[in-house]
Short mmCIF file of C-alpha atoms (C1' of nucleotides) in Angstrom, two decimals:
data_model
loop_
_atom_site.label_atom_id
_atom_site.label_comp_id
_atom_site.label_asym_id
_atom_site.label_seq_id
_atom_site.Cartn_x
_atom_site.Cartn_y
_atom_site.Cartn_z
CA MET U 949 131.56 56.37 149.38
CA SER U 950 128.75 53.44 148.40
CA PRO U 951 125.53 53.61 150.78
CA ASN U 952 126.96 50.08 152.91
CA ILE U 953 123.55 48.25 152.72
CA GLU U 954 123.69 46.32 156.23
CA PRO U 955 122.11 42.52 156.18
CA ILE U 956 118.24 43.22 155.81
CA PRO U 957 115.38 41.61 156.47
CA PHE U 958 114.62 41.99 152.98
CA GLY U 959 114.62 37.89 152.94
CA ALA U 960 111.71 38.26 154.88
CA CYS U 961 109.33 40.91 152.64
CA ASN U 962 105.79 39.79 153.22
CA CYS U 963 104.78 41.33 149.20
CA SER U 964 108.17 39.29 147.50
CA THR U 965 107.40 35.75 149.03
CA LEU U 966 103.75 35.81 148.50
CA ARG U 967 104.70 36.86 144.52
CA LYS U 968 107.43 34.23 144.03
CA ALA U 969 104.79 31.18 146.40
CA SER U 970 102.05 32.84 143.62
CA ARG U 971 104.10 32.04 140.33
CA HIS U 972 104.72 29.00 140.74
CA LEU U 973 101.51 27.77 141.87
CA SER U 974 100.74 29.89 138.38
CA GLN U 975 102.97 27.91 136.97
CA LEU U 976 101.89 24.98 138.18
CA TYR U 977 98.21 25.66 138.05
CA ASP U 978 98.18 26.84 133.81
CA ALA U 979 99.86 23.45 133.44
CA ALA U 980 97.16 21.93 134.55
CA LEU U 981 94.56 23.35 132.72
CA ALA U 982 97.84 24.16 129.25
CA PRO U 983 95.19 21.30 127.35
CA SER U 984 91.90 23.08 127.60
CA GLY U 985 93.94 26.13 126.71
CA LEU U 986 92.70 28.37 129.15
CA LYS U 987 94.69 30.66 131.93
CA SER U 988 94.07 30.34 135.66
CA THR U 989 92.92 34.19 135.35
CA GLN U 990 91.03 33.90 132.91
CA ALA U 991 89.63 30.60 134.23
CA ALA U 992 88.98 32.17 136.57
CA ILE U 993 87.22 35.34 135.79
CA MET U 994 85.50 32.71 133.83
CA MET U 995 84.20 31.01 137.02
CA GLU U 996 83.55 34.77 139.15
CA VAL U 997 81.62 35.59 135.40
CA GLU U 998 79.54 31.65 135.57
CA ARG U 999 78.56 31.92 138.37
CA ARG U 1000 77.06 34.88 138.60
CA LYS U 1001 74.86 34.15 135.78
CA ASP U 1002 71.25 34.80 136.90
CA ASP U 1003 72.50 39.02 137.85
CA PRO U 1004 75.30 39.37 135.10
CA PRO U 1005 78.08 41.82 136.51
CA THR U 1006 79.85 44.79 135.60
CA MET U 1007 82.98 45.34 134.36
CA HIS U 1008 83.41 47.61 137.72
CA GLU U 1009 81.52 44.76 139.32
CA LEU U 1010 83.66 42.17 138.65
CA ALA U 1011 87.24 44.32 138.90
CA LYS U 1012 86.14 44.39 142.63
CA ALA U 1013 85.28 40.16 142.72
CA LEU U 1014 88.76 39.52 141.63
CA VAL U 1015 90.75 41.87 142.60
CA LEU U 1016 91.37 43.72 140.01
CA GLU U 1017 91.90 47.12 138.53
CA GLN U 1018 88.99 47.79 135.97
CA SER U 1019 91.57 48.65 133.17
CA THR U 1020 92.80 45.22 134.10
CA VAL U 1021 89.58 43.48 133.72
CA GLY U 1022 89.03 45.49 130.40
CA GLN U 1023 92.36 43.83 128.77
CA ASN U 1024 91.87 40.42 130.06
CA LEU U 1025 88.76 39.83 128.91
CA ARG U 1026 89.66 41.20 125.00
CA PRO U 1027 91.29 38.01 124.35
CA LEU U 1028 87.76 35.99 125.98
CA GLU U 1029 86.15 38.08 123.91
CA ARG U 1030 87.69 37.13 120.81
CA ASP U 1031 87.95 33.28 121.45
CA GLY U 1032 83.44 33.95 121.86
CA LEU U 1033 84.28 32.48 125.48
CA ILE U 1034 82.22 35.96 127.08
CA ALA U 1035 79.99 37.95 126.12
CA LEU U 1036 79.51 41.68 126.87
CA LYS U 1037 76.15 43.82 126.88
CA GLN U 1038 74.81 46.97 126.95
CA ASP U 1039 72.92 47.61 129.70
CA ALA U 1040 69.62 48.85 128.54
CA ALA U 1041 69.22 51.22 132.61
CA ASP U 1042 72.66 52.47 131.69
CA ARG U 1043 74.93 53.17 128.73
CA ARG U 1044 78.15 53.32 130.38
CA ARG U 1045 77.56 49.83 132.29
CA ARG U 1046 78.20 46.34 130.49
CA HIS U 1047 76.75 43.05 131.55
CA VAL U 1048 79.99 40.54 131.29
CA THR U 1049 78.15 36.73 130.99
CA VAL U 1050 79.47 33.54 129.22
CA THR U 1051 78.35 32.05 126.85
CA GLU U 1052 77.38 28.45 125.50
CA ALA U 1053 81.64 28.15 123.71
CA GLY U 1054 81.95 29.60 127.53
CA ARG U 1055 80.29 27.28 129.11
CA ALA U 1056 82.20 23.44 127.22
CA LYS U 1057 85.48 24.90 127.73
CA LEU U 1058 84.27 25.39 131.57
CA ALA U 1059 83.23 21.89 131.21
CA MET U 1060 86.78 20.96 129.97
CA VAL U 1061 88.51 22.95 132.84
CA LEU U 1062 87.21 21.80 135.69
CA PRO U 1063 88.86 18.11 136.31
CA LEU U 1064 91.76 19.90 134.97
CA TRP U 1065 91.96 22.67 137.33
CA ALA U 1066 90.08 19.46 140.14
CA GLY U 1067 92.65 17.98 139.52
CA ALA U 1068 95.64 20.65 140.72
CA GLN U 1069 94.28 21.46 143.76
CA LYS U 1070 93.82 17.95 144.70
CA ARG U 1071 97.12 17.39 144.01
CA PHE U 1072 98.10 20.67 146.82
CA GLU U 1073 96.72 19.83 148.88
CA ASP U 1074 97.57 16.44 149.09
CA PHE U 1075 101.30 18.46 149.22
CA LEU U 1076 100.01 21.20 152.26
CA GLY U 1077 96.73 19.67 153.70
CA SER U 1078 93.23 20.20 153.18
CA LYS U 1079 93.15 21.70 156.30
CA GLU U 1080 96.12 24.14 156.09
CA ALA U 1081 94.82 25.12 152.93
CA ALA U 1082 91.68 26.14 154.14
CA GLU U 1083 93.24 28.59 156.60
CA LEU U 1084 95.68 28.98 153.94
CA ARG U 1085 92.69 30.62 151.70
CA ALA U 1086 91.11 32.03 154.51
CA THR U 1087 93.93 34.36 155.37
CA MET U 1088 94.99 35.26 151.29
CA LEU U 1089 91.30 36.62 151.29
CA LYS U 1090 91.80 38.84 154.61
CA VAL U 1091 94.57 39.50 152.63
CA ALA U 1092 93.17 40.41 149.46
CA TYR U 1093 89.34 42.61 150.65
CA GLU U 1094 90.16 43.65 153.86
CA PHE U 1095 94.61 45.25 154.16
CA SER U 1096 94.04 49.03 153.84
CA PRO U 1097 96.76 50.24 155.50
CA ALA U 1098 95.69 54.03 154.07
CA SER U 1099 93.22 54.28 156.81
CA GLU U 1100 94.78 54.07 159.88
CA ASP U 1101 98.26 55.46 158.33
CA ASP U 1102 97.58 58.96 157.00
CA SER U 1103 98.09 61.53 159.43
CA GLY U 1104 102.18 62.33 158.82
CA MET C 16 71.64 21.33 125.97
CA SER C 17 74.68 23.59 127.93
CA PRO C 18 76.30 22.01 130.00
CA ASN C 19 75.22 23.01 133.09
CA ILE C 20 77.73 23.70 135.47
CA GLU C 21 76.92 22.91 138.75
CA PRO C 22 77.99 24.93 142.25
CA ILE C 23 81.50 24.38 141.94
CA PRO C 24 83.73 24.77 144.66
CA PHE C 25 85.38 27.20 143.03
CA GLY C 26 85.93 30.07 144.81
CA ALA C 27 88.00 27.83 146.55
CA CYS C 28 90.18 27.57 144.44
CA ASN C 29 94.08 27.73 145.92
CA CYS C 30 95.60 29.75 143.21
CA SER C 31 93.12 32.37 142.73
CA THR C 32 93.30 33.25 146.21
CA LEU C 33 96.79 33.71 146.28
CA ARG C 34 96.68 35.72 143.37
CA LYS C 35 94.37 38.08 144.49
CA ALA C 36 96.14 38.20 147.97
CA SER C 37 99.11 39.00 145.71
CA ARG C 38 98.04 41.45 143.56
CA HIS C 39 96.92 43.50 146.18
CA LEU C 40 99.57 43.33 148.09
CA SER C 41 101.43 44.39 145.69
CA GLN C 42 100.02 47.43 145.02
CA LEU C 43 100.38 48.28 148.48
CA TYR C 44 103.94 47.85 148.48
CA ASP C 45 104.11 49.19 145.35
CA ALA C 46 102.16 52.46 146.09
CA ALA C 47 104.73 52.71 148.80
CA LEU C 48 107.99 52.22 146.82
CA ALA C 49 106.37 54.10 143.75
CA PRO C 50 108.82 57.40 145.54
CA SER C 51 112.12 55.33 144.95
CA GLY C 52 110.51 55.03 141.23
CA LEU C 53 111.24 50.85 141.75
CA LYS C 54 108.72 48.57 141.87
CA SER C 55 107.98 45.90 144.31
CA THR C 56 109.22 43.53 141.82
CA GLN C 57 112.20 45.25 141.26
CA ALA C 58 113.41 46.08 144.45
CA ALA C 59 113.35 42.08 145.24
CA ILE C 60 115.86 41.56 142.47
CA MET C 61 118.29 44.73 143.46
CA MET C 62 117.22 43.37 147.06
CA GLU C 63 118.43 39.65 145.17
CA VAL C 64 121.59 40.66 143.80
CA GLU C 65 122.39 43.14 145.95
CA ARG C 66 122.79 40.65 149.00
CA ARG C 67 125.00 37.84 146.71
CA LYS C 68 127.49 40.82 146.04
CA ASP C 69 130.19 38.77 146.93
CA ASP C 70 129.27 35.74 144.03
CA PRO C 71 127.72 37.94 141.82
CA PRO C 72 124.90 35.11 140.65
CA THR C 73 124.42 34.65 136.57
CA MET C 74 120.93 35.18 135.95
CA HIS C 75 119.39 31.71 135.83
CA GLU C 76 121.08 32.11 139.56
CA LEU C 77 119.22 34.39 140.15
CA ALA C 78 115.79 32.49 138.40
CA LYS C 79 115.99 30.35 140.79
CA ALA C 80 116.15 32.63 143.84
CA LEU C 81 113.31 34.33 142.89
CA VAL C 82 111.42 31.31 141.54
CA LEU C 83 111.09 32.90 137.98
CA GLU C 84 111.53 31.86 134.39
CA GLN C 85 115.17 32.84 133.26
CA SER C 86 113.49 34.70 130.24
CA THR C 87 111.85 36.59 132.29
CA VAL C 88 114.49 37.38 134.88
CA GLY C 89 116.21 38.62 132.08
CA GLN C 90 113.51 40.65 130.42
CA ASN C 91 113.16 42.39 134.04
CA LEU C 92 116.77 43.17 133.76
CA ARG C 93 116.06 45.47 131.13
CA PRO C 94 114.58 48.57 132.54
CA LEU C 95 117.42 48.13 135.68
CA GLU C 96 120.38 48.34 133.37
CA ARG C 97 118.21 50.88 131.15
CA ASP C 98 118.61 52.60 133.56
CA GLY C 99 122.10 52.08 134.92
CA LEU C 100 120.89 50.15 138.42
CA ILE C 101 122.93 46.76 137.39
CA ALA C 102 125.11 45.86 135.41
CA LEU C 103 125.50 42.05 133.49
CA LYS C 104 129.55 40.70 134.05
CA GLN C 105 130.10 38.06 130.84
CA ASP C 106 131.57 34.87 132.60
CA ALA C 107 135.68 34.63 131.88
CA ALA C 108 135.86 31.14 132.58
CA ASP C 109 132.37 30.01 130.94
CA ARG C 110 131.07 32.84 128.37
CA ARG C 111 127.49 31.48 128.16
CA ARG C 112 127.04 33.02 131.63
CA ARG C 113 126.64 36.46 132.67
CA HIS C 114 127.02 37.92 136.63
CA VAL C 115 124.57 40.72 137.25
CA THR C 116 125.97 43.47 139.98
CA VAL C 117 124.93 46.04 141.69
CA THR C 118 126.30 49.54 140.26
CA GLU C 119 127.38 53.04 142.31
CA ALA C 120 123.46 54.46 141.67
CA GLY C 121 121.79 51.67 142.72
CA ARG C 122 123.13 50.29 145.77
CA ALA C 123 121.91 54.79 145.78
CA LYS C 124 118.48 53.37 144.75
CA LEU C 125 117.92 50.14 147.35
CA ALA C 126 119.23 53.49 150.03
CA MET C 127 116.58 55.82 149.20
CA VAL C 128 113.76 52.30 148.43
CA LEU C 129 114.91 50.81 151.77
CA PRO C 130 112.84 52.88 154.44
CA LEU C 131 109.54 53.15 151.84
CA TRP C 132 109.10 49.55 152.26
CA ALA C 133 109.93 49.08 155.90
CA GLY C 134 107.33 51.35 156.28
CA ALA C 135 105.23 49.03 153.72
CA GLN C 136 106.49 45.88 156.06
CA LYS C 137 105.02 48.15 159.63
CA ARG C 138 101.42 47.92 158.08
CA PHE C 139 100.85 44.70 156.76
CA GLU C 140 102.34 43.31 160.41
CA ASP C 141 100.10 45.74 162.01
CA PHE C 142 97.04 44.08 160.06
CA LEU C 143 97.97 40.26 160.09
CA GLY C 144 100.28 40.78 162.85
CA SER C 145 104.30 39.58 162.61
CA LYS C 146 103.52 36.44 164.33
CA GLU C 147 101.10 35.87 161.87
CA ALA C 148 103.00 36.99 158.81
CA ALA C 149 106.08 35.33 159.51
CA GLU C 150 103.89 31.83 159.29
CA LEU C 151 102.85 32.42 156.88
CA ARG C 152 106.55 33.91 155.00
CA ALA C 153 107.30 29.95 155.43
CA THR C 154 103.98 28.55 153.90
CA MET C 155 104.38 30.82 151.05
CA LEU C 156 107.88 29.87 150.72
CA LYS C 157 107.47 26.41 151.79
CA VAL C 158 104.70 26.32 148.29
CA ALA C 159 107.60 28.17 145.90
CA TYR C 160 110.00 25.52 146.62
CA GLU C 161 109.08 22.77 147.15
CA PHE C 162 105.89 21.77 145.80
CA SER C 163 106.07 19.74 142.76
CA PRO C 164 103.16 16.93 142.49
CA ALA C 165 105.12 16.18 139.28
CA SER C 166 106.90 12.98 140.91
CA GLU C 167 103.64 12.06 142.67
CA ASP C 168 101.48 11.99 139.70
CA ASP C 169 103.29 10.68 136.45
CA SER C 170 101.70 6.86 136.32
CA GLY C 171 98.28 7.58 134.98
"C1'" DT J 663 139.44 14.91 117.72
"C1'" DA J 664 135.06 14.97 115.83
"C1'" DT J 665 130.83 15.57 117.47
"C1'" DA J 666 126.25 14.35 119.81
"C1'" DA J 667 124.43 16.37 124.26
"C1'" DA J 668 124.25 19.15 127.11
"C1'" DT J 669 123.38 23.79 129.40
"C1'" DA J 670 122.91 29.90 129.61
"C1'" DG J 671 120.87 33.71 127.21
"C1'" DA J 672 118.35 35.90 123.69
"C1'" DG J 673 114.62 36.81 121.26
"C1'" DG J 674 109.56 36.84 119.26
"C1'" DG J 675 105.33 36.34 120.65
"C1'" DA J 676 101.14 35.72 124.02
"C1'" DT J 677 97.93 37.60 128.32
"C1'" DA J 678 98.97 39.87 132.61
"C1'" DT J 679 98.75 43.58 135.70
"C1'" DC J 680 99.65 49.03 136.92
"C1'" DC J 681 99.25 53.68 135.91
"C1'" DA J 682 97.03 57.91 134.02
"C1'" DT J 683 94.32 59.79 130.94
"C1'" DG J 684 90.60 60.85 127.81
"C1'" DT J 685 85.59 60.05 126.73
"C1'" DT J 686 80.25 58.68 126.98
"C1'" DT J 687 76.82 59.21 130.41
"C1'" DA J 688 74.50 60.25 134.52
"C1'" DT J 689 72.88 62.74 137.83
"C1'" DG J 690 72.83 66.65 141.38
"C1'" DG J 691 72.05 71.63 142.00
"C1'" DA J 692 71.61 75.63 140.78
"C1'" DT A 1484 66.83 73.78 131.53
"C1'" DC A 1485 72.33 74.40 131.61
"C1'" DC A 1486 76.52 72.82 133.61
"C1'" DA A 1487 79.47 70.40 137.02
"C1'" DT A 1488 80.00 67.18 139.38
"C1'" DA A 1489 81.20 61.89 139.47
"C1'" DA A 1490 81.21 56.69 137.75
"C1'" DA A 1491 81.80 53.55 133.99
"C1'" DC A 1492 84.80 52.02 130.67
"C1'" DA A 1493 88.59 52.54 127.29
"C1'" DT A 1494 92.85 53.78 125.54
"C1'" DG A 1495 98.05 54.36 125.83
"C1'" DG A 1496 102.19 53.11 127.50
"C1'" DA A 1497 105.02 50.13 130.89
"C1'" DT A 1498 106.14 46.10 133.46
"C1'" DA A 1499 106.16 41.44 134.82
"C1'" DT A 1500 105.41 36.77 133.47
"C1'" DC A 1501 104.80 32.54 130.84
"C1'" DC A 1502 106.07 29.59 126.38
"C1'" DC A 1503 109.11 28.27 122.57
"C1'" DT A 1504 112.68 28.79 119.62
"C1'" DC A 1505 116.32 29.54 118.49
"C1'" DT A 1506 121.89 30.95 119.01
"C1'" DA A 1507 126.44 30.28 121.49
"C1'" DT A 1508 129.35 27.56 124.11
"C1'" DT A 1509 130.57 24.39 126.92
"C1'" DT A 1510 131.34 19.49 128.33
"C1'" DA A 1511 130.96 14.30 127.45
"C1'" DT A 1512 131.25 10.41 124.31
"C1'" DA A 1513 132.49 7.96 120.59
#
DNA sequence: TATAAATAGAGGGATATCCATGTTTATGGA
DNA sequence: TCCATAAACATGGATATCCCTCTATTTATA
């Protein structure tokens, strides 16, 4: 007898559903950015770094901001550094830290990315509606930064 | 002169925001499923296959359902097949096609996954609210299956 | 029937992402 | 000062995911 898996509401899995949408949207944004040579994740990293250029973040800080593991940030920065789009500078006071900055070439690349990104962004909001998109982002940010079940469910 | 990237509403990027939430939620579901040895993506694949056991899907059909590229499905099935959780059977009529099924071992694994998944699902809905979660899934499905900008924006 | 076009998958190569572990550097206490 | 601890990052190994190209097979067409 195989365990008879009853009709399971797995179609209602919040995680799988979110991932499906994330994959699809990423494909479309990636396609839009393709002429620039950057992928959506790379653009997101560089935009975040550029935004903070007055106080260049460490890899750890970048990881927090991007909701990525520190090791993932390290991995993701590699091709960007290899291509000369970002630079890493050791902190003078704390030699463990490395601050990330966008290079001149990186800024030029971002200038190329911007209109492509804006186009994808517009097409998405034409589809979903600007108001709905804003609400969606608010929910996503809440999920990304505020959801941590451990705090309430570690008693047993 | 470096191009001076003006304050860009990139913080409002729908794609990046969705990915952040997707990463975070995936980490939490993965952590919940860890005792089973399956990751959330693997569970999603197996659940979809098991759900369709009366008419086992081909890899192409599976890709459509999961919003994945065909090549990705192939990659993702590999460890599951290696571990004996799913099986691939060539179609008798069309020898190009391969139908995917869950094995006995796979069903046993799913039985182990279910309560773990249900726990993660509950914790998320306790956080966001069941109603809000349902709305979110509806939006995600709409984005995943209905958004395709090419149809309206290929005139130039 | 012979062949062109389309379809299903496989394979290679790249980035994205995690976890677990190791290394270096700082920090705090005896 | 010396050592234990903690923090920041690097490394290795695995899966996830895409794109592009290739092969095998089927279907449509001349």
